[in-house]
């Protein structure tokens, strides 16, 4: 079959990315929409690019060297990419290809001016815009000049910025090809950008128009500030008219130049109101065709709009599907679970199947629809109170939505249904036996699951798991368990409120809960100190562990002096805690038992930073400090009016908090224990699918939902294309920041603290563990990369229970996500670490190695000189 080197725009649609690149495919799609005008033109296809690249001397060797180059080595990338660009530009265009392009240019008109624009196959895609990565040339006149600029566009696939962008997004240079779009040049009166969704708030009903005089390059390059219009429901709701002192115009002989706008025109609008509304209506038509919000480049000439480009807006957080046209308000699950990374499809489908409330997926994250609870006054007050205690930013974001008149309907409170059957639950006694009984129940349930699942496989396994999920939810919703959790939390709140009122002391409960008994997560951190004690006396073991890369290292470790005891200590730790990992609510994440190398850096830190017996010493010191604090608080209370009564009440609450607060961490341990059992069984099924060739790799099962994997096991068939699409989508979700609150219109809200009691320049957060500490900030985004010294302050995005082994070696904690009762906060209090959580963009605003002061009592961080 003869390769097609040139295709007219009318011959192209948006499915032909591989042939004409993202820009060309979008333009072809645009040219097919009724009522949309696109300047006439053609595409030089990727087949032409491949033909020319095959002629470039030593191109394979050059691409190999570029692939091996470290993207952080800017000088090497710059030199190599410049060398490749020069080689491509200097390669002669084959005669038959040059003839095809010249003939297509002639078809546009005699000596016509054209725009010559790069169109890469990884550009203007739903999952990666690549905007501005390659080159565009305006007002190119004559076939010879156009041919020269086509070569420049091919070469621009290897600009330094494009190369680094691909490397950072994990895209192989050889898999991306370049087409070139050649179009008639429009000489506009005005031009600009139309976003069919508000690019700042994310609202899908608000379109934003940026407009200036002349060519759009003046706006894109930042030469002028544009006029900005916001349009909602065919009405301009906001406008800013800028002083537009400069414009870019085309030159008759080719090229462009900057000109000064006549002083009388500078503050005139570039568009009339009627033109703005007409443009937005065209934008809505384009958006409907492509099925998602668009970033549209437009030109106005002779009162007619020409569309010169449309690409998806890739920065918007997706909106959960509701299936209706009603308004909805969604709250992030990840912010409560301390895991805001995207989850793979098997991960979020499993969490939904085992959760107590319905959840919606968007952008690889889960959300709960709280619209109905916000609509009725009583349930609204309760919801705001509970969520506000957990994360004040969520409460503030919800209140912002409630302030929008009419967005959340007001519904009557549910009628008095009378007390629940059997009456209210009996008050829970402050009795450690309650916690013991609950833990025994959970362990019995997990043991039964492990026993019964062993004999299940194939479709029978999935039937069994559906029943197991019901048992999972029954354990999770055990009324006694919920009472025990609430007893610890309510006692904490009571102590903080009353001791502030009576003694003027903030967050007094933080010290009173130090080394509370029975906290499975804090025990997990201390237990790794005991593992370090076994390794520390043997330098040969330390040296071996410093070089470990293979997860099967335990057998090799046992061959060294002292190694058998070290292996047994690590294995015992994994038997107890190996089901845990970072991001553990996603079942697809590798567990410590599956990848024990993840624990090695933390063990080595413990060997280096601690003395023998540190675990017992730390726990005992905390217990003693809590005891001393209790005696101090009670003696000060007794000195007050009605002091004996106040002291008695406080003593009851101190006993209550120390009895129950440790249990707060246990239900999550139980959930993750069950998850590991589910995962091992599902991996076995995925492995047999891979062995049979149904899946390319066992881990491809992670890109299927639970139901899809169940169907695959029954049918022995999988849609490979679906898995590829899911992988691409999952990669793209990492670039999105999930909001705390999301509306059905697309508004992404993070909330604000609205405090004026902190020093200028301080970073504001939520105080969750009292005390003030100063030290070196260590910004750690991946627990495996932690390299901590005693006295360091850990700064990270979020901490789930798996991070607690790091807590024993730090002096303070700062996180971007978290609340008063989330895991990181509970463990920080257990260990007596000053901590501030919910600090927006902390990992970007605090640089690794800076000295900072954490005010854990008042909730702010100072960056020190």
Coordinates of N, CA and C in Angstrom, one line a residue, residues 424-528:
X424 N -31.6 3.4 72.7 CA -30.2 3.8 72.4 C -29.3 2.7 73.0
X425 N -28.1 2.6 72.5 CA -27.1 1.7 73.1 C -26.7 2.0 74.5
X426 N -26.5 1.0 75.3 CA -26.1 1.3 76.7 C -24.8 2.0 76.7
X427 N -24.6 3.0 77.7 CA -23.3 3.7 77.8 C -22.2 2.7 78.0
X428 N -21.1 3.0 77.3 CA -19.9 2.1 77.3 C -19.1 2.4 78.6
X429 N -18.9 1.3 79.3 CA -18.0 1.4 80.5 C -16.6 1.6 80.1
X430 N -15.8 2.3 81.0 CA -14.4 2.5 80.8 C -13.7 1.2 81.2
X431 N -13.7 0.3 80.3 CA -13.2 -1.1 80.7 C -12.3 -1.6 79.6
X432 N -11.0 -1.8 79.9 CA -10.1 -2.3 78.9 C -10.5 -3.7 78.3
X433 N -11.4 -4.4 79.0 CA -11.8 -5.7 78.5 C -12.7 -5.5 77.2
X434 N -13.3 -4.3 77.1 CA -14.1 -4.0 75.9 C -13.2 -4.1 74.6
X435 N -12.0 -3.4 74.8 CA -11.1 -3.4 73.6 C -10.5 -4.8 73.4
X436 N -10.2 -5.5 74.4 CA -9.7 -6.9 74.2 C -10.7 -7.7 73.5
X437 N -12.0 -7.6 73.9 CA -13.0 -8.4 73.2 C -13.2 -8.0 71.7
X438 N -13.1 -6.7 71.4 CA -13.2 -6.3 70.0 C -12.1 -6.8 69.2
X439 N -10.9 -6.7 69.7 CA -9.7 -7.2 69.0 C -9.8 -8.7 68.7
X440 N -10.3 -9.5 69.7 CA -10.5 -10.9 69.6 C -11.5 -11.2 68.5
X441 N -12.6 -10.4 68.5 CA -13.6 -10.6 67.4 C -13.0 -10.4 66.0
X442 N -12.2 -9.3 65.9 CA -11.6 -9.0 64.6 C -10.6 -10.1 64.2
X443 N -9.8 -10.6 65.1 CA -8.8 -11.6 64.8 C -9.5 -12.9 64.4
X444 N -10.5 -13.2 65.1 CA -11.3 -14.5 64.7 C -11.9 -14.4 63.3
X445 N -12.4 -13.2 63.0 CA -13.0 -13.0 61.7 C -11.9 -13.1 60.6
X446 N -10.8 -12.5 60.8 CA -9.7 -12.6 59.8 C -9.2 -14.0 59.6
X447 N -9.0 -14.7 60.8 CA -8.6 -16.1 60.7 C -9.5 -17.0 60.0
X448 N -10.8 -16.8 60.2 CA -11.9 -17.5 59.4 C -11.8 -17.2 57.9
X449 N -11.5 -16.0 57.6 CA -11.4 -15.6 56.2 C -10.2 -16.4 55.6
X450 N -9.0 -16.3 56.3 CA -7.8 -17.0 55.8 C -8.0 -18.5 55.6
X451 N -8.8 -19.1 56.5 CA -9.0 -20.5 56.5 C -9.9 -20.9 55.3
X452 N -11.0 -20.1 55.2 CA -12.1 -20.5 54.2 C -11.7 -20.2 52.8
X453 N -10.9 -19.2 52.6 CA -10.6 -18.8 51.2 C -9.6 -19.7 50.5
X454 N -8.9 -20.5 51.3 CA -7.8 -21.4 50.7 C -8.3 -22.4 49.7
X455 N -9.6 -22.8 49.9 CA -10.1 -23.8 49.0 C -10.8 -23.2 47.8
X456 N -10.9 -21.9 47.7 CA -11.7 -21.3 46.6 C -10.8 -20.8 45.5
X457 N -11.4 -21.0 44.2 CA -10.7 -20.6 43.0 C -11.7 -20.4 41.9
X458 N -11.3 -19.7 40.9 CA -12.2 -19.5 39.7 C -13.4 -18.7 40.1
X459 N -14.5 -18.9 39.4 CA -15.8 -18.2 39.7 C -16.2 -18.3 41.1
X460 N -15.9 -19.5 41.7 CA -16.3 -19.8 43.1 C -15.7 -18.8 44.1
X461 N -14.4 -18.4 43.8 CA -13.7 -17.5 44.6 C -14.5 -16.1 44.7
X462 N -14.9 -15.7 43.5 CA -15.6 -14.4 43.4 C -16.9 -14.4 44.2
X463 N -17.6 -15.5 44.1 CA -18.9 -15.7 44.8 C -18.6 -15.6 46.3
X464 N -17.5 -16.3 46.7 CA -17.1 -16.3 48.1 C -16.7 -14.9 48.6
X465 N -16.0 -14.1 47.7 CA -15.5 -12.8 48.1 C -16.7 -11.8 48.3
X466 N -17.7 -12.0 47.5 CA -18.9 -11.1 47.6 C -19.5 -11.3 49.0
X467 N -19.6 -12.6 49.5 CA -20.1 -12.8 50.8 C -19.1 -12.3 51.9
X468 N -17.8 -12.4 51.6 CA -16.8 -12.0 52.5 C -16.9 -10.5 52.7
X469 N -17.2 -9.7 51.7 CA -17.3 -8.3 51.8 C -18.5 -7.9 52.7
X470 N -19.5 -8.7 52.8 CA -20.6 -8.4 53.7 C -20.1 -8.6 55.2
X471 N -19.3 -9.7 55.4 CA -18.7 -9.9 56.7 C -17.8 -8.7 57.1
X472 N -17.0 -8.3 56.1 CA -16.1 -7.2 56.2 C -16.9 -5.9 56.7
X473 N -18.0 -5.7 56.1 CA -18.8 -4.5 56.5 C -19.5 -4.7 57.8
X474 N -19.8 -5.9 58.1 CA -20.4 -6.2 59.4 C -19.4 -5.9 60.6
X475 N -18.2 -6.4 60.4 CA -17.1 -6.1 61.4 C -16.9 -4.6 61.5
X476 N -16.9 -3.9 60.4 CA -16.6 -2.5 60.3 C -17.7 -1.7 61.0
X477 N -19.0 -2.2 60.9 CA -20.1 -1.4 61.5 C -20.5 -2.0 62.8
X478 N -19.7 -2.8 63.4 CA -20.0 -3.3 64.8 C -20.3 -2.2 65.7
X479 N -21.5 -2.1 66.3 CA -21.9 -0.9 67.1 C -20.9 -0.7 68.3
X480 N -20.5 -1.9 68.9 CA -19.5 -1.7 70.0 C -18.2 -1.1 69.6
X481 N -17.7 -1.5 68.4 CA -16.5 -0.9 67.8 C -16.6 0.6 67.6
X482 N -17.7 1.0 67.0 CA -18.0 2.4 66.8 C -18.1 3.1 68.1
X483 N -18.7 2.6 69.1 CA -18.8 3.2 70.4 C -17.4 3.4 71.0
X484 N -16.6 2.4 70.9 CA -15.2 2.4 71.5 C -14.4 3.5 70.8
X485 N -14.5 3.6 69.5 CA -13.8 4.7 68.7 C -14.3 6.0 69.2
X486 N -15.6 6.2 69.2 CA -16.2 7.5 69.6 C -15.8 7.9 71.0
X487 N -15.8 6.8 71.9 CA -15.5 7.1 73.3 C -14.1 7.8 73.5
X488 N -13.1 7.2 72.7 CA -11.8 7.8 72.8 C -11.7 9.2 72.2
X489 N -12.4 9.4 71.1 CA -12.4 10.7 70.4 C -13.2 11.8 71.3
X490 N -14.3 11.4 71.8 CA -15.1 12.3 72.5 C -14.4 12.7 73.8
X491 N -13.7 11.7 74.5 CA -13.0 12.1 75.7 C -11.9 13.0 75.4
X492 N -11.2 12.9 74.2 CA -10.1 13.8 73.8 C -10.7 15.2 73.6
X493 N -11.8 15.3 72.9 CA -12.4 16.6 72.7 C -12.9 17.3 74.0
X494 N -13.4 16.4 74.9 CA -13.9 17.0 76.2 C -12.7 17.5 77.0
X495 N -11.6 16.8 77.1 CA -10.5 17.2 77.8 C -9.9 18.5 77.2
X496 N -9.8 18.6 75.9 CA -9.2 19.8 75.3 C -10.1 21.0 75.6
X497 N -11.4 20.8 75.4 CA -12.4 21.9 75.6 C -12.4 22.4 77.1
X498 N -12.5 21.4 78.0 CA -12.7 21.8 79.4 C -11.4 22.3 80.0
X499 N -10.2 21.7 79.7 CA -9.0 22.2 80.3 C -8.6 23.5 79.7
X500 N -9.0 23.8 78.5 CA -8.8 25.2 78.0 C -9.7 26.2 78.7
X501 N -10.9 25.8 79.0 CA -11.9 26.6 79.7 C -11.4 26.8 81.2
X502 N -11.0 25.7 81.8 CA -10.8 25.8 83.3 C -9.3 26.2 83.6
X503 N -8.4 25.8 82.7 CA -7.0 26.1 83.0 C -6.3 27.0 82.0
X504 N -7.0 27.3 80.9 CA -6.4 28.1 79.9 C -5.3 27.4 79.1
X505 N -5.3 26.1 79.1 CA -4.3 25.3 78.4 C -4.8 24.7 77.1
X506 N -4.1 25.0 76.0 CA -4.5 24.4 74.7 C -4.0 23.0 74.6
X507 N -4.9 22.2 74.0 CA -4.5 20.8 73.5 C -3.9 20.0 74.6
X508 N -4.4 20.1 75.8 CA -3.8 19.3 77.0 C -3.9 17.8 76.8
X509 N -4.9 17.4 76.0 CA -5.0 15.9 75.8 C -3.8 15.3 75.1
X510 N -3.1 16.2 74.3 CA -2.0 15.6 73.5 C -1.0 15.0 74.4
X511 N -0.7 15.6 75.6 CA 0.3 15.0 76.5 C -0.3 13.8 77.3
X512 N -1.6 13.9 77.6 CA -2.3 12.9 78.4 C -2.5 11.6 77.6
X513 N -2.3 11.7 76.3 CA -2.5 10.4 75.5 C -1.1 9.8 75.1
X514 N 0.0 10.4 75.6 CA 1.3 9.8 75.2 C 1.3 8.3 75.7
X515 N 1.9 7.5 74.8 CA 2.1 6.0 75.1 C 0.8 5.4 75.6
X516 N -0.3 5.8 75.0 CA -1.6 5.1 75.4 C -1.5 3.6 75.0
X517 N -2.0 2.7 75.8 CA -1.8 1.3 75.5 C -2.7 0.8 74.3
X518 N -2.2 -0.2 73.7 CA -3.0 -0.9 72.7 C -3.1 -0.2 71.3
X519 N -2.2 0.7 71.0 CA -2.3 1.3 69.7 C -1.4 0.5 68.7
X520 N -2.1 -0.2 67.8 CA -1.4 -1.1 66.9 C -0.4 -0.3 66.0
X521 N -0.7 0.9 65.6 CA 0.1 1.7 64.7 C 1.4 2.2 65.4
X522 N 1.2 2.7 66.6 CA 2.4 3.2 67.3 C 3.3 2.0 67.7
X523 N 2.7 0.9 68.1 CA 3.5 -0.3 68.4 C 4.3 -0.8 67.2
X524 N 3.7 -0.6 66.0 CA 4.4 -1.0 64.7 C 5.7 -0.2 64.5
X525 N 5.7 1.1 64.9 CA 6.9 2.0 64.8 C 7.9 1.6 65.8
X526 N 7.5 1.3 67.0 CA 8.5 0.9 68.0 C 9.0 -0.5 67.8
X527 N 8.2 -1.4 67.2 CA 8.7 -2.7 67.0 C 9.8 -2.8 66.0
X528 N 9.9 -1.8 65.0 CA 11.0 -1.7 64.1 C 12.3 -1.3 64.8

